[in-house]
Amino acid sequence: MVARRTRRRGGAPIQKQPQPAATRALPPPPPPKATRVDLHTSTPPRAIPAQPQHQPPPQHQPPPQQHRPAAAPQYSQRPKPSRPAAAPMKSKRTTVYTALAIVAAAVVGIMFASMISDKSGGGNGNGNNNAGANTSSQQTSDPQATSSAPRAAGKAGTWTAAPEAPDQEALLRDYFATAPKSPSDAWQMTNPKFQGNSQGGYAGYEQFWKSIQKAELVSAQYDGNFFWRTEVKYTKKDGTTSIEPKGFSIKWSSPTMLIETESSLGAARSG
């Protein structure tokens, strides 16, 4: 600052006090920015992981019980069975009764059909056990009733009553008509005794009949007691013929009638 001197009028100069120089007013400084003050400035803060807090395991809690009203006694709560409940039992009984009725009707029908067949079988001569029994009972009172003894089908010689002479002769004629064509079928018309006495068994029997073209019963005489005297004419396949006297015994054991023995009654002669 420069001190200016002034003079007083009529006196010593008056020294003016120095005045401060005019200064430019500065605007106030801006307020400082807010900063975070860390207490520990030496090391940066370390993030500490959150430690899980140990919690006791959850205890199993029973489900909340629902408060139900007290049940009424069983005898008062159980409904009484209604009438329709007995329907299945009634239905089962009805089914059983129906089945029994059907079975009974079937049995009656079978018995009725059997009675009818028995009556018709006795009239037409087709043999069955009942018809045979009736014929056997009639045989004791009427000797001629046995002549109509029914014969079963087939050439095995099965009969339902004691066969008479015409029936036995028919068996012999069937035997000689069958043997040249089918020795096996003729073999079935003989019983075990005949087959055991046959030379060479069935093989020898078959070999003999394969050499025969035709065999026929020329004559047959019944001596009684199922024995027959016969003459049989054999025609061989080479054309030669011969007539041989033979005896045959027949065995009847109800219901079968078979040839039991064959025997030679003399020398053969040319036919």
PDB file of C-alpha atoms in Angstrom:
ATOM      1  CA  MET A   1       0.000   0.000   0.000  1.00  0.00           C
ATOM      2  CA  VAL A   2       1.182   3.547  -0.694  1.00  0.00           C
ATOM      3  CA  ALA A   3       0.891   6.060   1.963  1.00  0.00           C
ATOM      4  CA  ARG A   4      -0.429   9.232   0.767  1.00  0.00           C
ATOM      5  CA  ARG A   5       0.449  12.375   2.506  1.00  0.00           C
ATOM      6  CA  THR A   6      -1.896  15.299   2.643  1.00  0.00           C
ATOM      7  CA  ARG A   7      -1.447  18.671   4.040  1.00  0.00           C
ATOM      8  CA  ARG A   8      -3.679  20.312   6.421  1.00  0.00           C
ATOM      9  CA  ARG A   9      -4.657  23.692   5.629  1.00  0.00           C
ATOM     10  CA  GLY A  10      -2.313  25.995   7.677  1.00  0.00           C
ATOM     11  CA  GLY A  11      -0.547  23.295   9.401  1.00  0.00           C
ATOM     12  CA  ALA A  12       1.544  20.351   9.143  1.00  0.00           C
ATOM     13  CA  PRO A  13       0.681  17.833   6.703  1.00  0.00           C
ATOM     14  CA  ILE A  14      -1.705  15.232   7.716  1.00  0.00           C
ATOM     15  CA  GLN A  15      -0.538  11.762   7.043  1.00  0.00           C
ATOM     16  CA  LYS A  16      -3.324   9.628   5.865  1.00  0.00           C
ATOM     17  CA  GLN A  17      -3.494   6.138   7.048  1.00  0.00           C
ATOM     18  CA  PRO A  18      -2.834   3.656   4.452  1.00  0.00           C
ATOM     19  CA  GLN A  19      -5.977   1.937   3.244  1.00  0.00           C
ATOM     20  CA  PRO A  20      -5.930  -1.503   2.217  1.00  0.00           C
ATOM     21  CA  ALA A  21      -5.923  -2.154  -1.460  1.00  0.00           C
ATOM     22  CA  ALA A  22      -9.122  -3.055  -2.945  1.00  0.00           C
ATOM     23  CA  THR A  23      -9.340  -6.733  -3.458  1.00  0.00           C
ATOM     24  CA  ARG A  24     -11.618  -8.658  -5.714  1.00  0.00           C
ATOM     25  CA  ALA A  25     -14.169 -10.616  -3.915  1.00  0.00           C
ATOM     26  CA  LEU A  26     -13.782 -14.298  -4.728  1.00  0.00           C
ATOM     27  CA  PRO A  27     -16.718 -16.558  -4.834  1.00  0.00           C
ATOM     28  CA  PRO A  28     -16.981 -18.972  -1.963  1.00  0.00           C
ATOM     29  CA  PRO A  29     -15.377 -22.298  -2.616  1.00  0.00           C
ATOM     30  CA  PRO A  30     -17.716 -25.091  -3.446  1.00  0.00           C
ATOM     31  CA  PRO A  31     -18.532 -27.387  -0.605  1.00  0.00           C
ATOM     32  CA  PRO A  32     -16.342 -30.445  -0.466  1.00  0.00           C
ATOM     33  CA  LYS A  33     -17.773 -33.632  -1.876  1.00  0.00           C
ATOM     34  CA  ALA A  34     -18.905 -36.122   0.607  1.00  0.00           C
ATOM     35  CA  THR A  35     -16.428 -38.923   0.900  1.00  0.00           C
ATOM     36  CA  ARG A  36     -16.556 -42.155   2.824  1.00  0.00           C
ATOM     37  CA  VAL A  37     -14.156 -42.198   5.653  1.00  0.00           C
ATOM     38  CA  ASP A  38     -12.735 -45.630   6.268  1.00  0.00           C
ATOM     39  CA  LEU A  39     -11.475 -46.312   9.664  1.00  0.00           C
ATOM     40  CA  HIS A  40      -8.868 -48.719   8.451  1.00  0.00           C
ATOM     41  CA  THR A  41      -6.925 -47.129   5.679  1.00  0.00           C
ATOM     42  CA  SER A  42      -3.990 -49.474   5.676  1.00  0.00           C
ATOM     43  CA  THR A  43      -5.737 -52.511   4.112  1.00  0.00           C
ATOM     44  CA  PRO A  44      -8.872 -52.668   2.033  1.00  0.00           C
ATOM     45  CA  PRO A  45     -11.842 -54.181   3.760  1.00  0.00           C
ATOM     46  CA  ARG A  46     -12.263 -57.965   3.186  1.00  0.00           C
ATOM     47  CA  ALA A  47     -15.664 -59.353   2.484  1.00  0.00           C
ATOM     48  CA  ILE A  48     -16.489 -61.948   5.109  1.00  0.00           C
ATOM     49  CA  PRO A  49     -18.825 -64.650   3.798  1.00  0.00           C
ATOM     50  CA  ALA A  50     -21.939 -65.044   5.737  1.00  0.00           C
ATOM     51  CA  GLN A  51     -21.649 -68.063   7.976  1.00  0.00           C
ATOM     52  CA  PRO A  52     -24.763 -70.270   7.887  1.00  0.00           C
ATOM     53  CA  GLN A  53     -26.287 -70.268  11.196  1.00  0.00           C
ATOM     54  CA  HIS A  54     -26.736 -73.721  12.672  1.00  0.00           C
ATOM     55  CA  GLN A  55     -30.364 -74.333  12.963  1.00  0.00           C
ATOM     56  CA  PRO A  56     -31.825 -77.387  14.648  1.00  0.00           C
ATOM     57  CA  PRO A  57     -33.324 -79.934  12.226  1.00  0.00           C
ATOM     58  CA  PRO A  58     -37.003 -79.496  11.683  1.00  0.00           C
ATOM     59  CA  GLN A  59     -38.953 -81.683  13.949  1.00  0.00           C
ATOM     60  CA  HIS A  60     -41.642 -83.867  12.421  1.00  0.00           C
ATOM     61  CA  GLN A  61     -44.842 -82.491  13.461  1.00  0.00           C
ATOM     62  CA  PRO A  62     -47.868 -84.708  13.201  1.00  0.00           C
ATOM     63  CA  PRO A  63     -50.508 -83.446  10.848  1.00  0.00           C
ATOM     64  CA  PRO A  64     -53.047 -81.407  12.556  1.00  0.00           C
ATOM     65  CA  GLN A  65     -55.810 -83.575  13.691  1.00  0.00           C
ATOM     66  CA  GLN A  66     -59.122 -82.678  12.365  1.00  0.00           C
ATOM     67  CA  HIS A  67     -61.620 -82.501  15.004  1.00  0.00           C
ATOM     68  CA  ARG A  68     -64.320 -84.812  13.849  1.00  0.00           C
ATOM     69  CA  PRO A  69     -67.518 -85.228  15.633  1.00  0.00           C
ATOM     70  CA  ALA A  70     -67.674 -88.359  17.680  1.00  0.00           C
ATOM     71  CA  ALA A  71     -68.929 -91.264  15.615  1.00  0.00           C
ATOM     72  CA  ALA A  72     -72.209 -92.640  16.566  1.00  0.00           C
ATOM     73  CA  PRO A  73     -72.320 -96.264  17.808  1.00  0.00           C
ATOM     74  CA  GLN A  74     -72.027 -98.916  15.128  1.00  0.00           C
ATOM     75  CA  TYR A  75     -75.390-100.416  15.800  1.00  0.00           C
ATOM     76  CA  SER A  76     -77.108 -97.116  15.224  1.00  0.00           C
ATOM     77  CA  GLN A  77     -75.014 -96.133  12.141  1.00  0.00           C
ATOM     78  CA  ARG A  78     -75.052 -99.409  10.176  1.00  0.00           C
ATOM     79  CA  PRO A  79     -77.905 -99.340   7.688  1.00  0.00           C
ATOM     80  CA  LYS A  80     -80.240-102.213   7.712  1.00  0.00           C
ATOM     81  CA  PRO A  81     -80.072-104.413   4.606  1.00  0.00           C
ATOM     82  CA  SER A  82     -82.818-103.597   2.246  1.00  0.00           C
ATOM     83  CA  ARG A  83     -84.917-106.195   0.512  1.00  0.00           C
ATOM     84  CA  PRO A  84     -83.147-105.873  -2.894  1.00  0.00           C
ATOM     85  CA  ALA A  85     -79.918-107.143  -1.252  1.00  0.00           C
ATOM     86  CA  ALA A  86     -81.440-110.621  -1.113  1.00  0.00           C
ATOM     87  CA  ALA A  87     -81.988-110.588  -4.858  1.00  0.00           C
ATOM     88  CA  PRO A  88     -78.584-112.188  -5.768  1.00  0.00           C
ATOM     89  CA  MET A  89     -79.202-115.080  -3.385  1.00  0.00           C
ATOM     90  CA  LYS A  90     -82.635-115.577  -4.830  1.00  0.00           C
ATOM     91  CA  SER A  91     -81.180-115.407  -8.334  1.00  0.00           C
ATOM     92  CA  LYS A  92     -78.581-118.076  -7.487  1.00  0.00           C
ATOM     93  CA  ARG A  93     -81.249-120.335  -6.061  1.00  0.00           C
ATOM     94  CA  THR A  94     -83.356-119.849  -9.147  1.00  0.00           C
ATOM     95  CA  THR A  95     -80.375-120.762 -11.359  1.00  0.00           C
ATOM     96  CA  VAL A  96     -79.670-123.908  -9.334  1.00  0.00           C
ATOM     97  CA  TYR A  97     -83.291-124.981  -9.438  1.00  0.00           C
ATOM     98  CA  THR A  98     -83.415-124.357 -13.172  1.00  0.00           C
ATOM     99  CA  ALA A  99     -80.265-126.432 -13.751  1.00  0.00           C
ATOM    100  CA  LEU A 100     -81.637-129.273 -11.640  1.00  0.00           C
ATOM    101  CA  ALA A 101     -84.883-129.162 -13.556  1.00  0.00           C
ATOM    102  CA  ILE A 102     -83.010-129.357 -16.871  1.00  0.00           C
ATOM    103  CA  VAL A 103     -80.913-132.300 -15.670  1.00  0.00           C
ATOM    104  CA  ALA A 104     -83.990-134.099 -14.388  1.00  0.00           C
ATOM    105  CA  ALA A 105     -85.774-133.518 -17.678  1.00  0.00           C
ATOM    106  CA  ALA A 106     -82.756-134.852 -19.584  1.00  0.00           C
ATOM    107  CA  VAL A 107     -82.617-137.978 -17.417  1.00  0.00           C
ATOM    108  CA  VAL A 108     -86.315-138.603 -17.902  1.00  0.00           C
ATOM    109  CA  GLY A 109     -85.925-138.101 -21.643  1.00  0.00           C
ATOM    110  CA  ILE A 110     -83.022-140.560 -21.804  1.00  0.00           C
ATOM    111  CA  MET A 111     -84.961-143.152 -19.828  1.00  0.00           C
ATOM    112  CA  PHE A 112     -87.981-142.691 -22.055  1.00  0.00           C
ATOM    113  CA  ALA A 113     -85.878-143.009 -25.214  1.00  0.00           C
ATOM    114  CA  SER A 114     -84.199-146.104 -23.791  1.00  0.00           C
ATOM    115  CA  MET A 115     -87.565-147.728 -23.114  1.00  0.00           C
ATOM    116  CA  ILE A 116     -88.705-146.978 -26.654  1.00  0.00           C
ATOM    117  CA  SER A 117     -85.481-148.326 -28.171  1.00  0.00           C
ATOM    118  CA  ASP A 118     -85.764-151.481 -26.060  1.00  0.00           C
ATOM    119  CA  LYS A 119     -89.259-152.108 -27.355  1.00  0.00           C
ATOM    120  CA  SER A 120     -88.315-151.412 -30.969  1.00  0.00           C
ATOM    121  CA  GLY A 121     -85.085-153.445 -30.684  1.00  0.00           C
ATOM    122  CA  GLY A 122     -86.966-156.514 -29.521  1.00  0.00           C
ATOM    123  CA  GLY A 123     -89.333-156.219 -32.488  1.00  0.00           C
ATOM    124  CA  ASN A 124     -86.863-155.695 -35.375  1.00  0.00           C
ATOM    125  CA  GLY A 125     -84.237-158.233 -34.274  1.00  0.00           C
ATOM    126  CA  ASN A 126     -81.321-155.773 -33.802  1.00  0.00           C
ATOM    127  CA  GLY A 127     -79.501-157.279 -30.858  1.00  0.00           C
ATOM    128  CA  ASN A 128     -78.887-155.563 -27.535  1.00  0.00           C
ATOM    129  CA  ASN A 129     -78.454-156.783 -24.004  1.00  0.00           C
ATOM    130  CA  ASN A 130     -82.090-156.339 -22.992  1.00  0.00           C
ATOM    131  CA  ALA A 131     -83.363-158.095 -26.106  1.00  0.00           C
ATOM    132  CA  GLY A 132     -80.923-160.928 -25.500  1.00  0.00           C
ATOM    133  CA  ALA A 133     -82.148-161.304 -21.940  1.00  0.00           C
ATOM    134  CA  ASN A 134     -85.737-161.475 -23.119  1.00  0.00           C
ATOM    135  CA  THR A 135     -84.841-164.076 -25.747  1.00  0.00           C
ATOM    136  CA  SER A 136     -82.969-166.169 -23.195  1.00  0.00           C
ATOM    137  CA  SER A 137     -85.942-166.171 -20.851  1.00  0.00           C
ATOM    138  CA  GLN A 138     -88.228-167.277 -23.676  1.00  0.00           C
ATOM    139  CA  GLN A 139     -85.876-170.125 -24.586  1.00  0.00           C
ATOM    140  CA  THR A 140     -86.750-172.085 -21.448  1.00  0.00           C
ATOM    141  CA  SER A 141     -90.455-172.094 -22.272  1.00  0.00           C
ATOM    142  CA  ASP A 142     -90.289-172.289 -26.084  1.00  0.00           C
ATOM    143  CA  PRO A 143     -87.404-174.231 -27.734  1.00  0.00           C
ATOM    144  CA  GLN A 144     -88.214-172.717 -31.137  1.00  0.00           C
ATOM    145  CA  ALA A 145     -87.627-169.178 -29.887  1.00  0.00           C
ATOM    146  CA  THR A 146     -83.836-169.605 -30.131  1.00  0.00           C
ATOM    147  CA  SER A 147     -83.930-169.946 -33.902  1.00  0.00           C
ATOM    148  CA  SER A 148     -84.446-166.184 -34.126  1.00  0.00           C
ATOM    149  CA  ALA A 149     -81.514-165.341 -31.840  1.00  0.00           C
ATOM    150  CA  PRO A 150     -80.242-161.908 -32.922  1.00  0.00           C
ATOM    151  CA  ARG A 151     -76.712-161.713 -34.313  1.00  0.00           C
ATOM    152  CA  ALA A 152     -74.439-158.718 -33.869  1.00  0.00           C
ATOM    153  CA  ALA A 153     -72.936-156.980 -36.876  1.00  0.00           C
ATOM    154  CA  GLY A 154     -69.569-158.129 -38.212  1.00  0.00           C
ATOM    155  CA  LYS A 155     -67.995-161.498 -39.000  1.00  0.00           C
ATOM    156  CA  ALA A 156     -66.438-162.062 -35.589  1.00  0.00           C
ATOM    157  CA  GLY A 157     -69.321-164.366 -34.655  1.00  0.00           C
ATOM    158  CA  THR A 158     -70.829-162.487 -31.719  1.00  0.00           C
ATOM    159  CA  TRP A 159     -74.284-163.535 -30.537  1.00  0.00           C
ATOM    160  CA  THR A 160     -76.672-162.431 -27.816  1.00  0.00           C
ATOM    161  CA  ALA A 161     -78.202-165.899 -27.303  1.00  0.00           C
ATOM    162  CA  ALA A 162     -77.203-169.518 -27.846  1.00  0.00           C
ATOM    163  CA  PRO A 163     -76.979-169.986 -31.647  1.00  0.00           C
ATOM    164  CA  GLU A 164     -78.849-172.803 -33.354  1.00  0.00           C
ATOM    165  CA  ALA A 165     -77.668-175.043 -36.217  1.00  0.00           C
ATOM    166  CA  PRO A 166     -78.598-172.591 -39.018  1.00  0.00           C
ATOM    167  CA  ASP A 167     -76.610-169.860 -37.303  1.00  0.00           C
ATOM    168  CA  GLN A 168     -73.566-172.111 -36.839  1.00  0.00           C
ATOM    169  CA  GLU A 169     -73.669-173.195 -40.486  1.00  0.00           C
ATOM    170  CA  ALA A 170     -73.872-169.541 -41.551  1.00  0.00           C
ATOM    171  CA  LEU A 171     -70.699-168.869 -39.552  1.00  0.00           C
ATOM    172  CA  LEU A 172     -68.829-171.688 -41.376  1.00  0.00           C
ATOM    173  CA  ARG A 173     -69.950-170.456 -44.792  1.00  0.00           C
ATOM    174  CA  ASP A 174     -68.880-166.907 -43.949  1.00  0.00           C
ATOM    175  CA  TYR A 175     -65.514-168.235 -42.813  1.00  0.00           C
ATOM    176  CA  PHE A 176     -64.726-170.043 -46.080  1.00  0.00           C
ATOM    177  CA  ALA A 177     -66.006-167.138 -48.177  1.00  0.00           C
ATOM    178  CA  THR A 178     -63.738-164.713 -46.282  1.00  0.00           C
ATOM    179  CA  ALA A 179     -60.481-166.685 -45.866  1.00  0.00           C
ATOM    180  CA  PRO A 180     -59.233-166.598 -49.520  1.00  0.00           C
ATOM    181  CA  LYS A 181     -59.901-162.852 -49.797  1.00  0.00           C
ATOM    182  CA  SER A 182     -58.797-161.703 -46.332  1.00  0.00           C
ATOM    183  CA  PRO A 183     -56.951-164.258 -44.181  1.00  0.00           C
ATOM    184  CA  SER A 184     -56.641-161.703 -41.364  1.00  0.00           C
ATOM    185  CA  ASP A 185     -60.428-161.327 -41.084  1.00  0.00           C
ATOM    186  CA  ALA A 186     -60.924-165.104 -41.184  1.00  0.00           C
ATOM    187  CA  TRP A 187     -58.261-165.472 -38.474  1.00  0.00           C
ATOM    188  CA  GLN A 188     -60.431-163.287 -36.210  1.00  0.00           C
ATOM    189  CA  MET A 189     -63.289-165.803 -36.617  1.00  0.00           C
ATOM    190  CA  THR A 190     -61.274-168.452 -34.758  1.00  0.00           C
ATOM    191  CA  ASN A 191     -60.554-168.674 -31.043  1.00  0.00           C
ATOM    192  CA  PRO A 192     -57.146-168.972 -29.319  1.00  0.00           C
ATOM    193  CA  LYS A 193     -57.300-172.783 -29.291  1.00  0.00           C
ATOM    194  CA  PHE A 194     -57.668-172.925 -33.086  1.00  0.00           C
ATOM    195  CA  GLN A 195     -54.884-170.366 -33.541  1.00  0.00           C
ATOM    196  CA  GLY A 196     -52.566-172.284 -31.226  1.00  0.00           C
ATOM    197  CA  ASN A 197     -53.039-175.526 -33.196  1.00  0.00           C
ATOM    198  CA  SER A 198     -52.444-173.846 -36.569  1.00  0.00           C
ATOM    199  CA  GLN A 199     -49.107-174.981 -38.054  1.00  0.00           C
ATOM    200  CA  GLY A 200     -46.730-172.041 -38.325  1.00  0.00           C
ATOM    201  CA  GLY A 201     -49.117-169.745 -36.477  1.00  0.00           C
ATOM    202  CA  TYR A 202     -50.652-166.918 -38.429  1.00  0.00           C
ATOM    203  CA  ALA A 203     -47.772-166.823 -40.928  1.00  0.00           C
ATOM    204  CA  GLY A 204     -48.397-170.453 -41.982  1.00  0.00           C
ATOM    205  CA  TYR A 205     -52.149-169.840 -41.969  1.00  0.00           C
ATOM    206  CA  GLU A 206     -51.806-166.795 -44.239  1.00  0.00           C
ATOM    207  CA  GLN A 207     -49.419-168.585 -46.601  1.00  0.00           C
ATOM    208  CA  PHE A 208     -51.895-171.435 -47.112  1.00  0.00           C
ATOM    209  CA  TRP A 209     -54.852-169.208 -47.881  1.00  0.00           C
ATOM    210  CA  LYS A 210     -52.874-167.025 -50.288  1.00  0.00           C
ATOM    211  CA  SER A 211     -52.526-170.109 -52.517  1.00  0.00           C
ATOM    212  CA  ILE A 212     -56.315-170.651 -52.568  1.00  0.00           C
ATOM    213  CA  GLN A 213     -58.454-168.895 -55.147  1.00  0.00           C
ATOM    214  CA  LYS A 214     -61.800-170.029 -53.758  1.00  0.00           C
ATOM    215  CA  ALA A 215     -63.179-172.202 -50.935  1.00  0.00           C
ATOM    216  CA  GLU A 216     -66.776-173.304 -50.484  1.00  0.00           C
ATOM    217  CA  LEU A 217     -68.766-175.583 -48.215  1.00  0.00           C
ATOM    218  CA  VAL A 218     -70.078-178.441 -50.388  1.00  0.00           C
ATOM    219  CA  SER A 219     -71.928-180.222 -47.593  1.00  0.00           C
ATOM    220  CA  ALA A 220     -72.456-179.677 -43.875  1.00  0.00           C
ATOM    221  CA  GLN A 221     -73.971-182.101 -41.353  1.00  0.00           C
ATOM    222  CA  TYR A 222     -74.625-181.103 -37.765  1.00  0.00           C
ATOM    223  CA  ASP A 223     -73.845-183.787 -35.212  1.00  0.00           C
ATOM    224  CA  GLY A 224     -74.986-181.749 -32.204  1.00  0.00           C
ATOM    225  CA  ASN A 225     -72.995-180.187 -29.415  1.00  0.00           C
ATOM    226  CA  PHE A 226     -71.566-177.585 -31.821  1.00  0.00           C
ATOM    227  CA  PHE A 227     -69.744-180.142 -34.013  1.00  0.00           C
ATOM    228  CA  TRP A 228     -70.002-180.287 -37.819  1.00  0.00           C
ATOM    229  CA  ARG A 229     -68.999-182.801 -40.468  1.00  0.00           C
ATOM    230  CA  THR A 230     -68.314-181.016 -43.721  1.00  0.00           C
ATOM    231  CA  GLU A 231     -66.828-181.332 -47.184  1.00  0.00           C
ATOM    232  CA  VAL A 232     -64.850-178.327 -48.372  1.00  0.00           C
ATOM    233  CA  LYS A 233     -63.938-177.701 -52.013  1.00  0.00           C
ATOM    234  CA  TYR A 234     -60.656-175.807 -52.530  1.00  0.00           C
ATOM    235  CA  THR A 235     -59.808-174.171 -55.845  1.00  0.00           C
ATOM    236  CA  LYS A 236     -56.152-173.217 -55.961  1.00  0.00           C
ATOM    237  CA  LYS A 237     -54.730-170.328 -57.962  1.00  0.00           C
ATOM    238  CA  ASP A 238     -53.001-172.785 -60.314  1.00  0.00           C
ATOM    239  CA  GLY A 239     -56.449-174.099 -61.319  1.00  0.00           C
ATOM    240  CA  THR A 240     -56.397-177.452 -59.477  1.00  0.00           C
ATOM    241  CA  THR A 241     -59.326-178.394 -57.228  1.00  0.00           C
ATOM    242  CA  SER A 242     -59.801-180.798 -54.361  1.00  0.00           C
ATOM    243  CA  ILE A 243     -62.564-181.812 -51.966  1.00  0.00           C
ATOM    244  CA  GLU A 244     -61.573-182.593 -48.391  1.00  0.00           C
ATOM    245  CA  PRO A 245     -63.781-184.031 -45.618  1.00  0.00           C
ATOM    246  CA  LYS A 246     -63.272-181.937 -42.481  1.00  0.00           C
ATOM    247  CA  GLY A 247     -64.734-181.682 -39.014  1.00  0.00           C
ATOM    248  CA  PHE A 248     -65.256-178.368 -37.239  1.00  0.00           C
ATOM    249  CA  SER A 249     -66.179-177.652 -33.649  1.00  0.00           C
ATOM    250  CA  ILE A 250     -67.671-174.324 -32.683  1.00  0.00           C
ATOM    251  CA  LYS A 251     -67.324-172.660 -29.305  1.00  0.00           C
ATOM    252  CA  TRP A 252     -70.027-170.321 -28.088  1.00  0.00           C
ATOM    253  CA  SER A 253     -69.320-168.250 -24.986  1.00  0.00           C
ATOM    254  CA  SER A 254     -71.871-165.488 -24.730  1.00  0.00           C
ATOM    255  CA  PRO A 255     -71.754-163.306 -26.618  1.00  0.00           C
ATOM    256  CA  THR A 256     -69.073-164.740 -28.939  1.00  0.00           C
ATOM    257  CA  MET A 257     -69.248-167.754 -31.240  1.00  0.00           C
ATOM    258  CA  LEU A 258     -65.947-168.769 -32.880  1.00  0.00           C
ATOM    259  CA  ILE A 259     -64.440-171.775 -34.683  1.00  0.00           C
ATOM    260  CA  GLU A 260     -62.435-173.757 -32.155  1.00  0.00           C
ATOM    261  CA  THR A 261     -60.991-176.780 -34.008  1.00  0.00           C
ATOM    262  CA  GLU A 262     -60.483-178.056 -37.569  1.00  0.00           C
ATOM    263  CA  SER A 263     -59.719-181.725 -38.173  1.00  0.00           C
ATOM    264  CA  SER A 264     -59.357-184.005 -41.210  1.00  0.00           C
ATOM    265  CA  LEU A 265     -62.034-186.724 -41.567  1.00  0.00           C
ATOM    266  CA  GLY A 266     -60.547-188.567 -44.544  1.00  0.00           C
ATOM    267  CA  ALA A 267     -58.428-188.392 -47.659  1.00  0.00           C
ATOM    268  CA  ALA A 268     -58.890-185.581 -50.147  1.00  0.00           C
ATOM    269  CA  ARG A 269     -60.204-186.283 -53.635  1.00  0.00           C
ATOM    270  CA  SER A 270     -60.046-184.274 -56.772  1.00  0.00           C
ATOM    271  CA  GLY A 271     -63.029-182.134 -57.452  1.00  0.00           C
TER     272      GLY A 271
END
